[in-house]
Coordinates of N, CA and C in Angstrom, one line a residue:
M251 N 81.2 44.2 -43.1 CA 80.5 43.8 -41.9 C 79.5 42.7 -42.3
P252 N 79.5 41.6 -41.6 CA 78.6 40.5 -42.0 C 77.2 40.9 -41.7
E253 N 76.3 40.4 -42.6 CA 74.9 40.7 -42.4 C 74.4 39.8 -41.3
P254 N 73.4 40.4 -40.5 CA 72.9 39.6 -39.3 C 72.1 38.4 -39.9
S255 N 72.3 37.3 -39.1 CA 71.7 36.0 -39.6 C 70.2 36.1 -39.3
T256 N 69.4 35.5 -40.2 CA 68.0 35.4 -40.0 C 67.5 34.0 -40.0
T257 N 66.5 33.8 -39.1 CA 66.0 32.4 -39.0 C 64.6 32.4 -39.7
S258 N 64.3 31.3 -40.2 CA 63.0 31.2 -40.9 C 62.3 29.9 -40.3
S259 N 61.0 30.1 -40.1 CA 60.2 28.9 -39.6 C 59.8 28.0 -40.8
E260 N 60.1 28.4 -42.0 CA 59.7 27.6 -43.1 C 60.7 26.4 -43.3
P261 N 60.2 25.3 -43.6 CA 61.1 24.1 -43.8 C 62.0 24.4 -45.0
P262 N 63.1 23.6 -45.1 CA 64.0 23.9 -46.2 C 63.4 23.6 -47.5
D263 N 62.4 22.8 -47.6 CA 61.9 22.5 -48.9 C 60.8 23.4 -49.3
G264 N 60.6 24.6 -48.6 CA 59.6 25.5 -49.0 C 58.5 25.7 -48.0
P265 N 57.6 26.6 -48.1 CA 56.5 26.9 -47.2 C 55.6 25.7 -47.1
R266 N 55.0 25.5 -45.9 CA 54.0 24.4 -45.7 C 52.6 24.8 -46.4
R267 N 51.9 23.8 -46.7 CA 50.5 24.1 -47.2 C 49.7 24.5 -46.0
P268 N 48.7 25.3 -46.2 CA 47.8 25.7 -45.1 C 47.2 24.4 -44.4
G269 N 47.2 24.4 -43.1 CA 46.5 23.3 -42.4 C 47.5 22.1 -42.2
A270 N 48.6 22.1 -42.8 CA 49.6 21.0 -42.6 C 50.2 21.0 -41.2
E271 N 50.4 19.9 -40.6 CA 51.1 19.8 -39.3 C 52.5 19.5 -39.4
S272 N 53.3 20.1 -38.5 CA 54.8 19.8 -38.6 C 55.0 18.4 -38.1
P273 N 56.1 17.7 -38.6 CA 56.4 16.3 -38.1 C 56.6 16.3 -36.6
E274 N 57.2 17.3 -36.0 CA 57.4 17.3 -34.6 C 56.1 17.3 -33.8
R275 N 55.1 18.1 -34.3 CA 53.8 18.1 -33.6 C 53.1 16.8 -33.8
L276 N 53.2 16.2 -34.9 CA 52.5 14.9 -35.1 C 53.1 13.9 -34.2
R277 N 54.4 13.9 -34.0 CA 55.0 13.0 -33.0 C 54.6 13.2 -31.6
A278 N 54.4 14.5 -31.3 CA 54.1 14.9 -29.9 C 52.6 14.6 -29.6
E279 N 51.8 14.8 -30.6 CA 50.3 14.7 -30.4 C 49.8 13.6 -31.3
P280 N 49.8 12.4 -30.9 CA 49.2 11.3 -31.8 C 47.8 11.6 -32.1
P281 N 47.3 11.2 -33.3 CA 45.9 11.4 -33.6 C 45.0 10.7 -32.6
E282 N 43.8 11.3 -32.4 CA 42.9 10.7 -31.5 C 42.3 9.4 -32.0
R283 N 42.2 8.5 -31.1 CA 41.7 7.2 -31.6 C 40.2 7.3 -31.8
L284 N 39.8 6.6 -32.8 CA 38.3 6.5 -33.1 C 37.6 5.8 -32.0
R285 N 36.5 6.3 -31.6 CA 35.8 5.7 -30.5 C 34.7 4.8 -31.1
A286 N 34.7 3.5 -30.7 CA 33.7 2.6 -31.2 C 32.4 2.8 -30.6
E287 N 31.4 2.6 -31.3 CA 30.0 2.7 -30.8 C 29.8 1.6 -29.6
P288 N 29.1 2.0 -28.6 CA 28.9 1.0 -27.5 C 28.1 -0.2 -28.0
V289 N 28.5 -1.4 -27.6 CA 27.9 -2.6 -28.0 C 26.6 -2.9 -27.2
A290 N 26.4 -2.2 -26.1 CA 25.3 -2.4 -25.3 C 24.8 -1.1 -24.7
E291 N 23.6 -0.9 -24.5 CA 23.1 0.3 -23.9 C 23.4 0.4 -22.5
R292 N 23.8 1.5 -22.0 CA 24.2 1.7 -20.6 C 23.2 2.7 -20.0
F293 N 22.6 2.2 -18.9 CA 21.5 3.0 -18.2 C 22.1 4.0 -17.3
R294 N 21.6 5.2 -17.3 CA 22.0 6.2 -16.3 C 20.8 6.7 -15.5
G295 N 20.9 6.6 -14.2 CA 19.8 7.1 -13.3 C 19.0 5.9 -12.8
R296 N 17.8 6.2 -12.2 CA 17.0 5.2 -11.6 C 16.1 4.5 -12.6
P297 N 16.0 3.2 -12.6 CA 15.1 2.5 -13.6 C 13.7 3.1 -13.5
S298 N 13.0 3.1 -14.7 CA 11.7 3.6 -14.7 C 10.9 2.8 -15.7
F299 N 9.6 3.1 -15.9 CA 8.8 2.4 -16.8 C 9.3 2.6 -18.2
A300 N 9.8 3.8 -18.5 CA 10.4 4.0 -19.9 C 11.6 3.2 -20.1
F301 N 12.4 2.9 -19.1 CA 13.6 2.0 -19.3 C 13.1 0.5 -19.5
M302 N 12.1 0.1 -18.7 CA 11.6 -1.2 -18.8 C 10.9 -1.6 -20.0
K303 N 10.2 -0.6 -20.6 CA 9.2 -0.8 -21.7 C 9.7 -1.5 -22.9
P304 N 10.9 -1.1 -23.4 CA 11.3 -1.6 -24.8 C 11.6 -3.1 -24.8
R305 N 12.0 -3.8 -23.7 CA 12.5 -5.1 -23.8 C 11.7 -6.1 -22.9
L306 N 11.4 -7.3 -23.4 CA 10.7 -8.3 -22.6 C 11.6 -8.7 -21.4
S307 N 12.9 -8.8 -21.7 CA 13.8 -9.2 -20.6 C 13.7 -8.3 -19.4
R308 N 13.5 -7.0 -19.6 CA 13.4 -6.0 -18.5 C 12.1 -6.1 -17.8
W309 N 11.0 -6.4 -18.6 CA 9.7 -6.7 -17.9 C 9.8 -7.8 -16.9
I310 N 10.5 -8.9 -17.4 CA 10.6 -10.1 -16.5 C 11.5 -9.8 -15.4
A311 N 12.7 -9.2 -15.6 CA 13.7 -9.0 -14.5 C 13.1 -8.1 -13.5
F312 N 12.3 -7.1 -13.9 CA 11.7 -6.1 -12.9 C 10.4 -6.6 -12.4
G313 N 10.1 -7.9 -12.5 CA 8.8 -8.4 -12.0 C 7.6 -7.7 -12.5
F314 N 7.6 -7.4 -13.8 CA 6.5 -6.7 -14.5 C 6.1 -5.4 -13.8
G315 N 7.1 -4.7 -13.4 CA 7.0 -3.4 -12.8 C 7.1 -3.3 -11.3
S316 N 6.9 -4.4 -10.6 CA 7.0 -4.4 -9.1 C 8.4 -4.0 -8.6
G317 N 9.4 -4.3 -9.4 CA 10.8 -3.9 -8.9 C 11.1 -2.4 -9.2
L318 N 10.2 -1.7 -9.8 CA 10.4 -0.2 -10.0 C 10.0 0.6 -8.7
S319 N 9.5 -0.1 -7.7 CA 9.2 0.6 -6.5 C 10.4 1.3 -5.9
P320 N 10.3 2.6 -5.5 CA 11.4 3.3 -5.0 C 11.8 2.9 -3.6
V321 N 10.9 2.2 -2.9 CA 11.1 1.7 -1.5 C 11.0 0.2 -1.5
A322 N 12.0 -0.5 -1.0 CA 12.0 -1.9 -0.7 C 11.5 -2.7 -2.0
P323 N 12.1 -2.6 -3.1 CA 11.6 -3.3 -4.3 C 11.6 -4.8 -4.1
G324 N 12.5 -5.4 -3.3 CA 12.5 -6.8 -3.1 C 11.3 -7.2 -2.4
T325 N 10.8 -6.5 -1.4 CA 9.6 -6.8 -0.6 C 8.4 -6.6 -1.5
V326 N 8.4 -5.6 -2.3 CA 7.2 -5.4 -3.2 C 7.2 -6.5 -4.3
G327 N 8.3 -6.9 -4.8 CA 8.4 -8.0 -5.7 C 7.9 -9.3 -5.1
T328 N 8.2 -9.5 -3.8 CA 7.7 -10.7 -3.2 C 6.2 -10.7 -3.0
L329 N 5.7 -9.5 -2.6 CA 4.2 -9.3 -2.5 C 3.5 -9.6 -3.9
W330 N 4.2 -9.1 -4.9 CA 3.6 -9.3 -6.3 C 3.6 -10.8 -6.6
A331 N 4.6 -11.5 -6.2 CA 4.7 -13.0 -6.3 C 3.6 -13.7 -5.6
W332 N 3.3 -13.2 -4.4 CA 2.2 -13.8 -3.6 C 0.9 -13.6 -4.3
A333 N 0.6 -12.4 -4.8 CA -0.6 -12.1 -5.4 C -0.8 -12.9 -6.7
A334 N 0.3 -13.0 -7.5 CA 0.3 -13.8 -8.7 C 0.0 -15.3 -8.4
F335 N 0.6 -15.8 -7.3 CA 0.4 -17.2 -6.9 C -1.1 -17.4 -6.6
A336 N -1.7 -16.5 -5.9 CA -3.1 -16.6 -5.5 C -4.0 -16.6 -6.7
A337 N -3.6 -15.8 -7.7 CA -4.4 -15.7 -8.9 C -4.2 -17.0 -9.8
L338 N -3.1 -17.6 -9.8 CA -2.8 -18.7 -10.7 C -3.1 -20.1 -10.1
D339 N -3.0 -20.1 -8.7 CA -3.1 -21.4 -8.1 C -4.4 -22.2 -8.4
P340 N -5.5 -21.6 -8.5 CA -6.7 -22.4 -8.8 C -6.7 -23.0 -10.2
W341 N -5.8 -22.6 -11.0 CA -5.7 -23.1 -12.4 C -4.6 -24.1 -12.6
L342 N -3.7 -24.2 -11.6 CA -2.5 -25.0 -11.8 C -2.4 -26.1 -10.7
W343 N -2.1 -27.3 -11.1 CA -1.9 -28.4 -10.2 C -0.4 -28.4 -9.8
D344 N 0.0 -29.2 -8.9 CA 1.4 -29.1 -8.4 C 2.4 -29.3 -9.5
A345 N 2.2 -30.4 -10.3 CA 3.2 -30.6 -11.3 C 3.3 -29.5 -12.3
A346 N 2.2 -28.9 -12.6 CA 2.2 -27.7 -13.5 C 2.9 -26.5 -12.9
W347 N 2.7 -26.4 -11.6 CA 3.4 -25.3 -10.9 C 4.9 -25.5 -10.9
W348 N 5.4 -26.7 -10.7 CA 6.8 -27.0 -10.7 C 7.4 -26.7 -12.1
A349 N 6.6 -27.1 -13.1 CA 7.1 -26.8 -14.5 C 7.2 -25.3 -14.7
V350 N 6.2 -24.5 -14.2 CA 6.3 -23.1 -14.3 C 7.5 -22.5 -13.6
I351 N 7.8 -23.0 -12.4 CA 8.9 -22.5 -11.6 C 10.2 -22.8 -12.2
V352 N 10.4 -24.0 -12.7 CA 11.6 -24.4 -13.4 C 11.8 -23.5 -14.7
A353 N 10.8 -23.4 -15.5 CA 10.9 -22.6 -16.7 C 11.1 -21.1 -16.3
S354 N 10.5 -20.6 -15.3 CA 10.7 -19.2 -14.9 C 12.1 -19.0 -14.3
F355 N 12.7 -20.0 -13.7 CA 14.1 -19.9 -13.2 C 15.0 -19.7 -14.4
A356 N 14.8 -20.6 -15.4 CA 15.7 -20.6 -16.6 C 15.5 -19.2 -17.3
I357 N 14.3 -18.8 -17.5 CA 14.0 -17.5 -18.2 C 14.6 -16.4 -17.4
G358 N 14.5 -16.5 -16.1 CA 15.1 -15.4 -15.2 C 16.6 -15.3 -15.3
C359 N 17.3 -16.4 -15.5 CA 18.7 -16.3 -15.7 C 19.0 -15.5 -17.0
W360 N 18.3 -15.7 -18.0 CA 18.5 -15.0 -19.3 C 18.1 -13.5 -19.1
A361 N 16.9 -13.3 -18.5 CA 16.4 -11.9 -18.4 C 17.3 -11.1 -17.5
C362 N 17.7 -11.6 -16.3 CA 18.5 -10.9 -15.4 C 19.9 -10.6 -15.9
E363 N 20.5 -11.6 -16.7 CA 21.8 -11.4 -17.3 C 21.7 -10.3 -18.3
R364 N 20.7 -10.2 -19.1 CA 20.6 -9.2 -20.2 C 20.3 -7.8 -19.5
T365 N 19.4 -7.8 -18.6 CA 19.1 -6.5 -18.0 C 20.2 -6.0 -17.2
G366 N 21.0 -6.9 -16.5 CA 22.2 -6.4 -15.8 C 23.2 -5.8 -16.7
R367 N 23.4 -6.3 -17.9 CA 24.3 -5.7 -18.8 C 23.8 -4.3 -19.3
D368 N 22.5 -4.2 -19.5 CA 21.9 -2.9 -19.9 C 22.1 -1.9 -18.8
L369 N 21.9 -2.3 -17.6 CA 22.1 -1.4 -16.4 C 23.5 -1.1 -16.1
G370 N 24.4 -2.0 -16.4 CA 25.8 -1.9 -16.0 C 26.0 -2.3 -14.6
V371 N 25.0 -3.0 -14.0 CA 25.0 -3.5 -12.6 C 24.5 -5.0 -12.7
S372 N 25.3 -5.9 -12.3 CA 25.0 -7.3 -12.5 C 23.8 -7.7 -11.7
D373 N 23.6 -7.2 -10.5 CA 22.5 -7.6 -9.6 C 21.8 -6.3 -9.0
H374 N 21.2 -5.6 -9.9 CA 20.5 -4.3 -9.4 C 19.3 -4.7 -8.5
G375 N 19.1 -3.8 -7.5 CA 18.0 -4.1 -6.5 C 16.7 -4.1 -7.1
G376 N 16.5 -3.5 -8.3 CA 15.1 -3.5 -8.9 C 14.8 -4.8 -9.6
M377 N 15.8 -5.6 -9.9 CA 15.6 -6.9 -10.5 C 15.1 -7.9 -9.5
V378 N 13.8 -8.1 -9.5 CA 13.1 -8.9 -8.4 C 12.6 -10.2 -8.9
W379 N 12.9 -10.6 -10.2 CA 12.4 -11.9 -10.6 C 12.9 -13.1 -9.8
D380 N 14.1 -12.9 -9.2 CA 14.6 -14.0 -8.4 C 13.7 -14.2 -7.1
E381 N 13.3 -13.1 -6.5 CA 12.4 -13.2 -5.4 C 11.1 -13.8 -5.8
V382 N 10.6 -13.4 -7.0 CA 9.3 -13.9 -7.5 C 9.3 -15.5 -7.6
V383 N 10.3 -16.0 -8.3 CA 10.3 -17.4 -8.6 C 10.6 -18.2 -7.3
A384 N 11.5 -17.7 -6.5 CA 11.9 -18.4 -5.2 C 10.6 -18.4 -4.3
F385 N 9.9 -17.3 -4.2 CA 8.7 -17.3 -3.3 C 7.6 -18.2 -3.8
W386 N 7.5 -18.3 -5.1 CA 6.5 -19.3 -5.7 C 6.8 -20.7 -5.2
A387 N 8.1 -21.0 -5.2 CA 8.5 -22.4 -4.7 C 8.1 -22.5 -3.2
V388 N 8.4 -21.5 -2.4 CA 8.1 -21.5 -1.0 C 6.6 -21.7 -0.8
L389 N 5.7 -20.9 -1.5 CA 4.3 -21.0 -1.3 C 3.7 -22.4 -1.8
L390 N 4.4 -23.0 -2.7 CA 4.0 -24.3 -3.2 C 4.3 -25.4 -2.1
I391 N 5.3 -25.2 -1.3 CA 5.7 -26.2 -0.4 C 5.1 -26.1 1.0
V392 N 5.0 -24.8 1.5 CA 4.5 -24.6 2.9 C 3.0 -24.9 2.9
P393 N 2.5 -25.2 4.1 CA 1.1 -25.5 4.3 C 0.2 -24.4 3.7
P394 N -0.9 -24.7 3.1 CA -1.8 -23.6 2.5 C -2.4 -22.9 3.7
G395 N -2.9 -21.7 3.3 CA -3.6 -20.9 4.3 C -2.8 -19.5 4.5
F396 N -3.6 -18.5 4.8 CA -3.0 -17.2 4.9 C -2.0 -17.1 6.0
T397 N -2.2 -17.7 7.2 CA -1.3 -17.6 8.3 C 0.1 -18.2 7.9
S398 N 0.1 -19.4 7.4 CA 1.3 -20.0 7.0 C 2.0 -19.2 5.9
Q399 N 1.3 -18.7 4.9 CA 1.9 -17.9 3.8 C 2.5 -16.6 4.3
L400 N 1.8 -16.0 5.3 CA 2.3 -14.7 5.8 C 3.6 -15.0 6.6
A401 N 3.6 -16.1 7.4 CA 4.8 -16.4 8.1 C 6.0 -16.7 7.1
A402 N 5.6 -17.4 6.0 CA 6.6 -17.7 5.0 C 7.2 -16.4 4.4
F403 N 6.3 -15.5 4.2 CA 6.7 -14.2 3.6 C 7.8 -13.5 4.5
F404 N 7.5 -13.4 5.8 CA 8.5 -12.8 6.6 C 9.8 -13.6 6.8
V405 N 9.7 -14.9 6.9 CA 10.9 -15.7 7.0 C 11.7 -15.6 5.8
F406 N 11.1 -15.6 4.6 CA 11.8 -15.5 3.4 C 12.5 -14.2 3.2
R407 N 11.8 -13.1 3.6 CA 12.4 -11.8 3.5 C 13.6 -11.6 4.4
I408 N 13.5 -12.2 5.6 CA 14.6 -12.1 6.6 C 15.8 -12.8 6.0
F409 N 15.7 -14.0 5.4 CA 16.8 -14.7 4.8 C 17.3 -13.9 3.6
D410 N 16.5 -13.4 2.8 CA 16.9 -12.6 1.6 C 17.6 -11.4 2.0
V411 N 17.3 -10.7 3.1 CA 17.9 -9.5 3.5 C 19.2 -9.7 4.2
L412 N 19.2 -10.7 5.2 CA 20.4 -10.9 6.0 C 21.4 -11.7 5.3
K413 N 21.0 -12.6 4.4 CA 21.9 -13.4 3.5 C 22.9 -14.2 4.4
P414 N 22.4 -15.1 5.2 CA 23.4 -16.0 5.9 C 24.1 -16.9 5.0
P415 N 25.3 -17.4 5.4 CA 26.0 -18.3 4.6 C 25.2 -19.5 4.1
P416 N 25.3 -20.0 2.9 CA 26.2 -19.5 1.9 C 25.6 -18.4 0.9
I417 N 24.5 -17.8 1.3 CA 23.8 -16.9 0.4 C 24.7 -15.7 0.0
R418 N 25.3 -15.1 1.0 CA 26.1 -14.0 0.8 C 27.3 -14.3 -0.1
Q419 N 27.9 -15.5 0.1 CA 29.0 -15.9 -0.7 C 28.6 -16.2 -2.1
V420 N 27.4 -16.8 -2.3 CA 26.9 -17.0 -3.7 C 26.6 -15.7 -4.3
D421 N 26.0 -14.7 -3.6 CA 25.7 -13.4 -4.1 C 26.9 -12.7 -4.6
R422 N 28.0 -12.9 -3.9 CA 29.3 -12.1 -4.3 C 30.1 -12.9 -5.3
G423 N 30.1 -14.2 -5.2 CA 31.0 -15.0 -6.0 C 30.4 -15.5 -7.4
V424 N 29.1 -15.7 -7.4 CA 28.5 -16.3 -8.7 C 27.9 -15.1 -9.4
K425 N 28.4 -14.8 -10.6 CA 28.0 -13.6 -11.3 C 27.0 -14.0 -12.4
G426 N 26.4 -13.0 -13.0 CA 25.5 -13.2 -14.1 C 24.1 -13.5 -13.7
G427 N 23.3 -13.8 -14.6 CA 21.9 -14.1 -14.3 C 21.7 -15.3 -13.4
F428 N 22.5 -16.3 -13.6 CA 22.4 -17.5 -12.7 C 22.7 -17.2 -11.3
G429 N 23.7 -16.3 -11.0 CA 24.0 -15.9 -9.7 C 22.9 -15.1 -9.1
V430 N 22.2 -14.3 -9.8 CA 21.1 -13.5 -9.4 C 20.0 -14.4 -8.9
M431 N 19.7 -15.4 -9.7 CA 18.6 -16.3 -9.3 C 19.0 -17.3 -8.2
L432 N 20.2 -17.7 -8.1 CA 20.6 -18.8 -7.2 C 20.5 -18.3 -5.8
D433 N 20.9 -17.1 -5.4 CA 21.0 -16.8 -4.0 C 19.6 -16.8 -3.4
D434 N 18.5 -16.4 -4.2 CA 17.2 -16.4 -3.6 C 16.6 -17.8 -3.6
A435 N 17.1 -18.6 -4.4 CA 16.7 -20.1 -4.4 C 17.2 -20.7 -3.0
I436 N 18.4 -20.3 -2.6 CA 18.9 -20.8 -1.3 C 18.1 -20.2 -0.2
A437 N 17.7 -18.9 -0.3 CA 16.8 -18.3 0.7 C 15.5 -19.0 0.8
A438 N 15.0 -19.4 -0.3 CA 13.7 -20.2 -0.3 C 13.9 -21.6 0.4
F439 N 15.1 -22.2 0.1 CA 15.4 -23.5 0.8 C 15.4 -23.3 2.3
Y440 N 16.1 -22.3 2.8 CA 16.2 -22.0 4.2 C 14.8 -21.8 4.8
T441 N 13.9 -21.1 4.1 CA 12.6 -20.8 4.5 C 11.8 -22.1 4.7
V442 N 11.9 -23.0 3.7 CA 11.2 -24.3 3.8 C 11.8 -25.1 4.9
L443 N 13.1 -25.0 5.1 CA 13.7 -25.8 6.2 C 13.2 -25.3 7.5
V444 N 13.0 -24.0 7.7 CA 12.5 -23.5 9.0 C 11.1 -24.1 9.3
F445 N 10.3 -24.1 8.2 CA 8.9 -24.7 8.4 C 9.0 -26.2 8.7
A446 N 9.9 -26.9 8.1 CA 10.0 -28.3 8.3 C 10.5 -28.6 9.8
L447 N 11.4 -27.8 10.3 CA 11.9 -27.9 11.6 C 10.8 -27.6 12.6
W448 N 10.0 -26.5 12.3 CA 8.9 -26.1 13.2 C 7.9 -27.2 13.3
R449 N 7.5 -27.8 12.2 CA 6.6 -28.9 12.2 C 7.1 -30.1 13.0
A450 N 8.4 -30.4 12.8 CA 9.0 -31.6 13.5 C 9.1 -31.4 15.0
I451 N 9.2 -30.2 15.4 CA 9.4 -29.9 16.9 C 8.1 -29.7 17.6
F452 N 7.2 -28.9 16.9 CA 6.0 -28.5 17.7 C 4.7 -29.2 17.2
Q453 N 4.8 -30.1 16.2 CA 3.6 -30.8 15.8 C 3.7 -32.3 15.9

């Protein structure tokens, strides 16, 4: 009578070493890929002073803290710009102001680009340096005085919020720090245009 056949899980060349994987399993389950360290910090949650503190780019992009406001950061940033303008205006003549605005626009492109990468959002609502620089230009052009500046504040905020063409198209199509700064520059141009038309019609 033939002996019953027996099967063995051992390979023909002898028992496996402890911990060794079978060739079949290695083919079925490829080794896990090594995960590279992230090249840039990614922010999770609402921006705070702790997030802003380590880097100068974040201080600038967040309007030195004004953009951290949990309510209407763009409006708060524009108010901060107005207060900063009032503090600096006695010390700066028009040419110096334009130099500050041009330099601040260029620095803002860098700061908003870098901060957007850190946040993982290219145009985060808390980044208000674009409002700051644009409103400085508005205040430098419109007639001096509280009434004119208050009217400019509201007109600028309306354009910045509603984003009429081509502001919305620029906001969506032009990315990076330059795009962040450019759409508010156009809102500033519209604000100045409204004042020019008002003066041409009613004065």
